[in-house]
């Protein structure tokens, strides 16, 4: 094991053990959750759910650690974990991997035979078995993953298997592969495309930054690429097409079925990028492409996915389909900065929202810069000030630690930047949306939640102002989230813990009208005893709703729906007196100071309505029962604020305007009207 890999492995174990200890969980469970989050961010899988189970069933052993569903690949993904402390069997052999895969296969077969009936309906494993059994009727492939912090000699492909008519493939993610993922400088393992038949092309003269290659690619080759890599091909691209869950574009379907030989003439083709190209001389004497490294499709994702779905679902014949391709070859060290811009300009005429996962967005650059300059106040009983470390790009923490050359310097770095205070881009989206009452977005998984955060918060005309206030309030929300997560962990929710945590924080935000003092939490670096007691009381009320899945859904599905949030929002719970005494006068928003001072149309409109109107609305809502409880509370809060001469925040004002319009549609009238 080389020095960089050894350092990464040791840091990973230290981080996992510290996190497990802080959250009161097991290290294997924490390791699995961390790896699955990374794989989601990398586009390898989606909608993951962690639940450990191992048992003897007859003569067979079954074992599983979690499952996921990759919509772009129509794949059911199952995971089994091998986690070891340093020095404890550092290598995982081929026979070890074979044993674990056989156990995972046994579990899968039992699920298909009704294993769920063996478990209590409130258990994690029941949800997992139910979700797997349901997915088996919807997928075209099954992928079994072995994840481990050991080095493995079993990384080579295992022979494919089958469950009935569904093919099964096997994938090993060992410490070496995880290290490459963490340090690749991209959002996932780089994709190297090797063409079975070289693709004829033309190349222009290279500049200092890039070169252009033009080619015509057979549709069958593009379909096969999407079948192998799925959405990973598109990760720096607009992902909107993937939200259609694999629908074939009607125009593409018509062309393939009626005039496939005209596809090249009718379709706009692809814009792609790569860091290196291997050229060969064709038998005809021309130039051909045999391999592209760091391959990405930045425009044409809809075409590529539709070709794959047309071939696999419609059984369309792609033999005559050809697609034009522009390949922009960019140096590896320029990929992170140039490729997102190519994507943006390639897509600027599309009627879709650009979702650019680049770490170089101004928001992320600013957040990194501000967070590096902030010192967190020392906690009670300590004189050690610390910093929260924002990983704008994957692996920055490990790199920064490695730059400290001596053990003493590394120990100092860890004391100032504890791993429990490391956070990344997906964490930002999670904390922000839990505070802003969108837990159903958070529970969709790190990648999809970050996707929505990018669209809604970062790609609009008005960019967030990232200053010290924005950063400290965001980190206060992080402290609150972690505290809630730790409390929920003691209430026995198992793999449902993350769902209950997100919903508890949002319900707390709703009940207090966001008036929890985030600035105080930052100053003390902890939550108060009153807030702690409130969470202890609230989380089980929330958990009961989250775990009582409705309409045939298992808990993992139910938690992702707005209906679940609507039910949790209606949970009867009043703010305890001790906590009410700590609340600040106005809602606390995660915004920069400049943004907080900027004029807002919603605020101006709400302030123009007298306080008595809002009090009357609250009374009308209470008597008529035509509005939601939170809307009634919001109206009363608006009246109170305006009577004191204070202004609501923009989010609150927007909600209030919509509430008033809804009430008027339902018959509410005042003299002011």
XYZ file of C-alpha atoms in Angstrom, residues 41-519:
479
model
C -22.833 11.639 -5.573
C -20.768 9.853 -8.215
C -23.891 8.732 -10.087
C -23.187 5.045 -9.477
C -26.475 4.405 -7.677
C -29.569 6.209 -6.398
C -32.117 6.116 -3.581
C -29.940 4.032 -1.264
C -31.143 2.507 1.995
C -28.839 1.014 4.639
C -30.002 -1.950 6.739
C -27.776 -4.758 8.010
C -29.016 -8.335 8.239
C -27.206 -11.669 8.522
C -28.775 -15.021 9.354
C -28.831 -18.738 8.646
C -31.829 -19.844 6.581
C -31.811 -23.587 6.196
C -28.335 -24.555 5.039
C -27.587 -21.149 3.538
C -26.291 -17.934 5.071
C -27.887 -14.691 3.934
C -26.254 -11.286 4.391
C -26.988 -7.759 3.200
C -26.014 -4.196 4.122
C -28.303 -2.089 1.943
C -29.913 -1.555 -1.438
C -30.537 1.143 -4.029
C -32.312 1.714 -7.329
C -30.539 3.286 -10.315
C -33.306 4.639 -12.541
C -31.102 5.560 -15.493
C -29.752 1.998 -15.662
C -33.039 0.374 -14.571
C -30.918 -1.449 -12.026
C -31.605 -2.888 -8.576
C -28.402 -2.482 -6.538
C -27.645 -4.598 -3.449
C -24.702 -4.022 -1.108
C -22.724 -6.127 1.333
C -19.988 -4.657 3.545
C -16.649 -5.899 4.838
C -15.230 -3.362 7.300
C -12.028 -4.015 9.247
C -9.820 -2.029 11.604
C -6.197 -1.440 10.492
C -4.093 -4.563 10.951
C -7.149 -6.824 11.061
C -7.024 -8.843 7.824
C -5.840 -5.959 5.613
C -6.518 -7.895 2.396
C -9.782 -9.305 1.113
C -9.158 -12.362 -1.058
C -11.088 -13.625 -4.036
C -12.535 -16.454 -1.950
C -13.618 -13.935 0.745
C -15.425 -11.904 -1.897
C -17.020 -15.015 -3.364
C -18.440 -15.979 0.050
C -19.948 -12.514 0.563
C -21.432 -12.383 -2.940
C -23.006 -15.847 -2.471
C -24.600 -14.653 0.791
C -25.949 -11.581 -0.979
C -27.320 -13.785 -3.772
C -29.004 -15.995 -1.177
C -30.630 -12.946 0.383
C -31.854 -11.755 -3.018
C -33.362 -15.149 -3.836
C -35.147 -15.261 -0.461
C -36.551 -11.748 -1.046
C -37.980 -12.928 -4.335
C -39.616 -15.811 -2.427
C -41.365 -13.642 0.174
C -38.706 -13.190 2.864
C -40.426 -9.967 4.021
C -43.145 -12.040 5.706
C -40.551 -13.255 8.232
C -40.059 -9.793 9.746
C -42.037 -7.291 11.752
C -43.531 -4.611 9.474
C -41.920 -1.840 11.540
C -38.370 -3.172 10.995
C -35.728 -1.875 8.594
C -35.233 -5.296 7.072
C -38.963 -5.583 6.274
C -38.761 -2.287 4.375
C -35.687 -3.505 2.529
C -37.230 -6.852 1.548
C -40.448 -5.139 0.470
C -38.590 -2.559 -1.605
C -36.423 -5.211 -3.278
C -39.363 -7.484 -4.068
C -41.243 -4.551 -5.601
C -38.213 -3.454 -7.639
C -37.693 -6.903 -9.149
C -40.741 -6.338 -11.316
C -39.404 -3.009 -12.613
C -35.695 -3.547 -13.349
C -33.774 -4.886 -16.309
C -30.617 -5.728 -14.369
C -29.312 -6.456 -10.872
C -25.931 -5.278 -9.578
C -24.331 -6.736 -6.463
C -21.743 -4.533 -4.739
C -19.112 -5.535 -2.203
C -17.779 -2.451 -0.400
C -14.751 -2.710 1.851
C -11.980 -0.661 3.423
C -9.591 -3.529 2.709
C -7.359 -3.980 -0.291
C -8.848 -6.629 -2.519
C -7.394 -9.062 -5.002
C -10.930 -9.714 -6.238
C -11.387 -6.533 -8.255
C -11.560 -8.425 -11.530
C -15.045 -9.044 -12.896
C -16.944 -12.062 -11.625
C -18.823 -14.159 -14.203
C -22.329 -12.762 -14.741
C -25.269 -14.533 -13.111
C -29.060 -14.430 -13.396
C -32.185 -14.301 -11.268
C -34.804 -15.696 -13.608
C -34.541 -13.529 -16.721
C -32.709 -10.678 -14.980
C -28.907 -10.560 -15.461
C -26.709 -10.082 -12.376
C -23.313 -8.347 -12.376
C -20.757 -8.120 -9.551
C -18.766 -5.063 -8.449
C -16.032 -4.700 -5.827
C -15.318 -1.284 -4.319
C -12.207 -1.769 -2.205
C -10.037 0.847 -0.496
C -7.972 1.399 -3.656
C -11.034 2.158 -5.716
C -12.478 4.390 -3.002
C -9.159 6.246 -2.881
C -9.269 6.824 -6.637
C -12.824 8.096 -6.306
C -11.852 10.511 -3.537
C -8.847 11.872 -5.422
C -9.922 11.752 -9.032
C -10.610 15.494 -9.151
C -13.972 14.753 -10.761
C -17.335 13.768 -9.388
C -16.792 10.031 -9.964
C -14.298 7.565 -11.277
C -13.102 8.807 -14.680
C -14.705 6.995 -17.609
C -12.369 5.625 -20.267
C -14.294 4.617 -23.386
C -12.750 1.934 -25.603
C -14.556 1.510 -28.922
C -14.961 -2.041 -30.245
C -14.582 -0.630 -33.742
C -12.525 2.579 -34.166
C -14.694 5.583 -35.040
C -13.674 7.602 -38.087
C -12.873 11.227 -37.265
C -11.296 14.542 -38.261
C -9.037 16.578 -35.952
C -8.211 20.269 -35.995
C -4.943 21.809 -34.835
C -4.705 21.979 -31.050
C -4.558 25.253 -29.098
C -2.975 25.675 -25.678
C -6.304 24.854 -23.996
C -8.079 22.363 -26.209
C -8.447 20.585 -29.542
C -11.572 19.581 -31.477
C -12.306 16.172 -32.981
C -15.350 15.573 -35.206
C -16.743 12.055 -35.616
C -19.813 10.019 -36.548
C -20.649 7.355 -33.944
C -22.901 4.321 -34.522
C -26.078 4.510 -32.469
C -25.524 0.985 -31.144
C -22.194 2.056 -29.609
C -23.824 5.011 -27.841
C -26.634 2.787 -26.568
C -24.092 0.309 -25.203
C -22.160 3.116 -23.479
C -25.305 4.363 -21.739
C -26.213 0.816 -20.790
C -22.842 0.451 -19.082
C -22.396 3.847 -17.425
C -25.872 5.398 -17.252
C -26.080 8.908 -15.832
C -22.358 8.932 -15.015
C -21.811 9.865 -18.664
C -23.849 13.025 -18.065
C -22.693 14.182 -14.662
C -21.357 17.541 -15.862
C -24.375 17.951 -18.074
C -28.015 18.903 -17.828
C -29.703 16.005 -16.046
C -33.277 17.111 -16.618
C -33.939 14.310 -19.071
C -33.242 11.722 -16.413
C -36.157 13.010 -14.377
C -38.519 11.477 -16.960
C -37.437 8.058 -15.702
C -36.414 6.744 -19.064
C -39.038 7.942 -21.502
C -37.964 7.791 -25.157
C -38.172 11.139 -26.934
C -41.060 10.825 -29.397
C -39.147 12.439 -32.250
C -36.218 10.074 -31.781
C -38.565 7.082 -31.633
C -40.289 8.131 -34.859
C -37.000 8.608 -36.692
C -35.568 5.279 -35.525
C -38.692 3.341 -36.466
C -39.449 4.999 -39.796
C -36.267 6.469 -41.248
C -33.223 5.366 -39.187
C -30.895 6.188 -42.087
C -31.899 9.880 -41.709
C -31.091 10.084 -37.984
C -27.767 11.753 -38.761
C -29.553 14.432 -40.787
C -32.356 15.089 -38.303
C -30.540 14.961 -34.954
C -28.291 17.726 -33.607
C -25.787 15.195 -32.277
C -23.561 15.296 -29.209
C -21.033 17.625 -27.661
C -18.584 15.602 -25.584
C -15.347 16.161 -23.688
C -12.303 14.111 -22.773
C -8.784 14.574 -21.448
C -6.953 12.335 -23.934
C -7.697 10.503 -27.165
C -5.969 7.506 -28.653
C -5.964 7.651 -32.449
C -5.405 4.797 -34.886
C -5.025 4.621 -38.657
C -8.051 3.025 -40.297
C -7.783 0.399 -43.016
C -9.119 3.036 -45.397
C -6.188 5.272 -44.506
C -8.115 7.841 -42.477
C -7.913 8.715 -38.782
C -9.970 6.858 -36.187
C -10.671 7.050 -32.416
C -10.024 3.883 -30.411
C -10.163 5.314 -26.865
C -11.248 8.465 -24.997
C -10.226 9.156 -21.381
C -12.391 11.157 -18.933
C -15.274 10.925 -21.386
C -18.354 13.069 -20.720
C -21.466 13.996 -22.711
C -22.179 17.665 -22.020
C -24.908 18.084 -24.634
C -26.947 15.265 -26.123
C -27.816 13.314 -23.010
C -31.425 13.018 -24.176
C -30.309 11.554 -27.493
C -27.991 9.040 -25.836
C -30.479 7.856 -23.216
C -33.323 7.689 -25.743
C -31.249 5.505 -28.068
C -30.602 3.099 -25.198
C -34.233 2.947 -24.084
C -35.433 2.573 -27.677
C -33.131 -0.403 -28.183
C -33.746 -2.110 -24.829
C -37.465 -1.391 -24.337
C -38.860 -0.916 -27.826
C -36.516 -3.532 -29.307
C -35.644 -0.944 -31.974
C -32.977 -1.794 -34.534
C -30.153 0.760 -34.379
C -27.999 -0.757 -37.118
C -28.613 2.197 -39.481
C -28.517 4.925 -36.831
C -25.513 7.262 -36.871
C -24.912 10.255 -34.577
C -22.549 13.154 -35.137
C -20.197 13.972 -32.260
C -18.029 16.964 -31.459
C -15.328 15.970 -28.996
C -13.525 18.746 -27.117
C -10.214 17.426 -25.802
C -9.199 19.347 -22.658
C -6.133 18.859 -20.472
C -6.902 16.863 -17.335
C -6.037 19.766 -15.028
C -8.501 22.011 -16.897
C -11.471 19.616 -16.810
C -12.994 21.066 -13.647
C -13.044 24.654 -14.925
C -13.548 24.372 -18.706
C -15.985 21.463 -19.027
C -18.797 23.147 -17.019
C -18.522 26.199 -19.280
C -18.680 24.022 -22.393
C -21.781 22.414 -20.898
C -23.345 25.780 -20.118
C -22.777 27.288 -23.570
C -23.715 24.048 -25.360
C -27.047 24.034 -23.565
C -27.879 27.728 -23.426
C -30.673 27.415 -25.990
C -32.342 24.452 -24.300
C -35.601 25.052 -22.432
C -34.287 23.272 -19.345
C -32.543 24.345 -16.201
C -28.794 23.896 -16.193
C -27.625 21.714 -13.327
C -23.883 22.148 -13.159
C -22.250 20.058 -10.451
C -18.965 21.942 -10.797
C -17.113 22.814 -7.640
C -16.140 26.097 -9.301
C -19.508 27.781 -9.005
C -19.118 31.188 -7.299
C -21.257 30.011 -4.383
C -18.933 27.117 -3.538
C -15.776 29.157 -4.067
C -17.118 31.880 -1.768
C -18.255 29.388 0.875
C -14.831 27.771 0.906
C -13.094 31.143 1.218
C -15.330 32.416 4.018
C -15.304 29.155 5.979
C -11.504 29.023 5.897
C -11.396 32.421 7.586
C -13.913 31.612 10.335
C -12.895 30.405 13.780
C -15.548 28.632 15.788
C -15.793 29.733 19.429
C -14.215 27.316 21.883
C -16.682 24.891 23.430
C -17.368 24.807 27.150
C -14.353 23.642 29.136
C -11.937 24.073 26.242
C -9.611 26.817 25.092
C -9.142 25.225 21.647
C -10.758 27.157 18.832
C -11.549 25.129 15.752
C -12.543 25.596 12.131
C -15.191 23.923 9.998
C -13.577 22.509 6.858
C -15.593 22.881 3.650
C -14.658 20.345 0.979
C -15.484 22.249 -2.189
C -13.859 19.418 -4.143
C -13.630 15.793 -3.125
C -10.472 14.890 -1.220
C -9.451 18.394 -0.126
C -9.349 17.405 3.549
C -7.084 14.420 2.899
C -4.835 16.538 0.678
C -4.582 19.293 3.290
C -3.746 16.735 5.968
C -1.103 15.120 3.759
C 0.537 18.515 3.222
C 1.342 18.575 6.937
C 4.637 16.695 6.797
C 5.209 15.692 10.410
C 3.035 13.683 12.823
C 2.936 16.670 15.176
C 1.752 18.973 12.412
C -0.901 16.470 11.367
C -2.140 16.146 14.944
C -2.405 19.929 15.177
C -4.313 20.060 11.887
C -6.804 17.456 13.140
C -7.258 19.335 16.423
C -8.092 22.532 14.552
C -10.121 20.758 11.848
C -11.797 17.749 13.540
C -13.362 15.306 11.114
C -16.737 15.881 12.760
C -16.525 19.462 11.439
C -15.830 18.506 7.829
C -18.716 19.103 5.435
C -19.268 18.973 1.684
C -21.581 20.306 -0.996
C -24.328 17.751 -0.416
C -24.224 18.514 3.323
C -24.866 22.193 2.592
C -28.012 21.294 0.665
C -29.140 18.941 3.437
C -28.743 21.457 6.278
C -30.311 24.261 4.241
C -33.411 22.287 3.263
C -33.980 20.748 6.695
C -34.079 24.272 8.118
C -36.253 25.499 5.246
C -38.795 22.695 5.704
C -38.111 20.492 2.694
C -37.291 17.151 4.332
C -38.910 15.231 1.472
C -36.171 16.626 -0.786
C -33.426 15.672 1.682
C -34.632 12.077 1.934
C -34.363 11.604 -1.840
C -30.630 11.175 -1.324
C -27.540 13.362 -1.430
C -27.318 13.649 -5.207
C -30.960 14.468 -5.961
C -31.236 16.857 -3.032
C -28.102 18.690 -4.160
C -29.522 18.741 -7.683
C -32.678 20.503 -6.436
C -30.641 22.878 -4.284
C -28.536 23.832 -7.312
C -31.605 24.528 -9.450
C -33.611 26.397 -6.822
C -30.915 28.289 -4.934
C -27.823 28.662 -7.141
C -29.048 28.876 -10.741
C -31.552 31.679 -10.326
C -31.035 35.299 -11.291
C -30.421 36.295 -7.666
C -27.384 34.535 -6.200
C -27.035 33.911 -2.447
C -24.783 36.373 -0.653
C -22.143 34.206 1.024
C -20.582 36.136 3.876
C -19.775 35.446 7.533
C -23.446 35.549 8.574
C -24.486 33.100 5.853
C -21.702 30.736 6.815
C -22.215 30.848 10.591
C -25.970 30.332 10.292
C -25.496 27.451 7.880
C -23.036 25.852 10.298
C -25.399 26.477 13.206
C -27.998 24.540 11.226
C -25.358 21.818 10.843
C -24.817 21.726 14.615
C -28.581 21.511 15.132
C -28.902 18.734 12.546
C -26.080 16.696 14.094
C -27.550 17.125 17.579
C -30.984 15.999 16.394
C -29.423 13.062 14.561
C -27.646 11.970 17.734
C -30.844 12.184 19.791
C -32.883 10.313 17.174
C -30.172 7.655 17.141
C -30.944 6.817 20.772
C -34.625 6.212 19.967
C -34.068 3.022 17.993
C -34.991 4.043 14.445
C -32.211 2.058 12.785
C -32.003 2.744 9.054
C -34.954 5.127 9.311
C -32.874 7.455 11.490
C -31.864 9.765 8.648
C -35.509 10.210 7.618
C -36.696 10.943 11.153
C -33.799 13.371 11.697
C -34.598 15.400 8.577
C -38.325 15.526 9.339
C -37.777 16.340 13.021
C -35.574 19.309 12.169
C -38.078 20.615 9.610
C -41.016 20.126 11.994
C -39.085 21.963 14.700
C -38.378 24.785 12.244
C -42.077 24.952 11.346
C -43.298 24.868 14.946
C -40.969 27.668 15.999
C -41.473 29.675 12.799
C -37.679 29.481 12.317
C -37.185 31.541 15.458
C -34.579 29.237 17.002
C -31.542 31.392 17.663
C -29.011 30.026 15.153
C -26.576 32.795 16.082
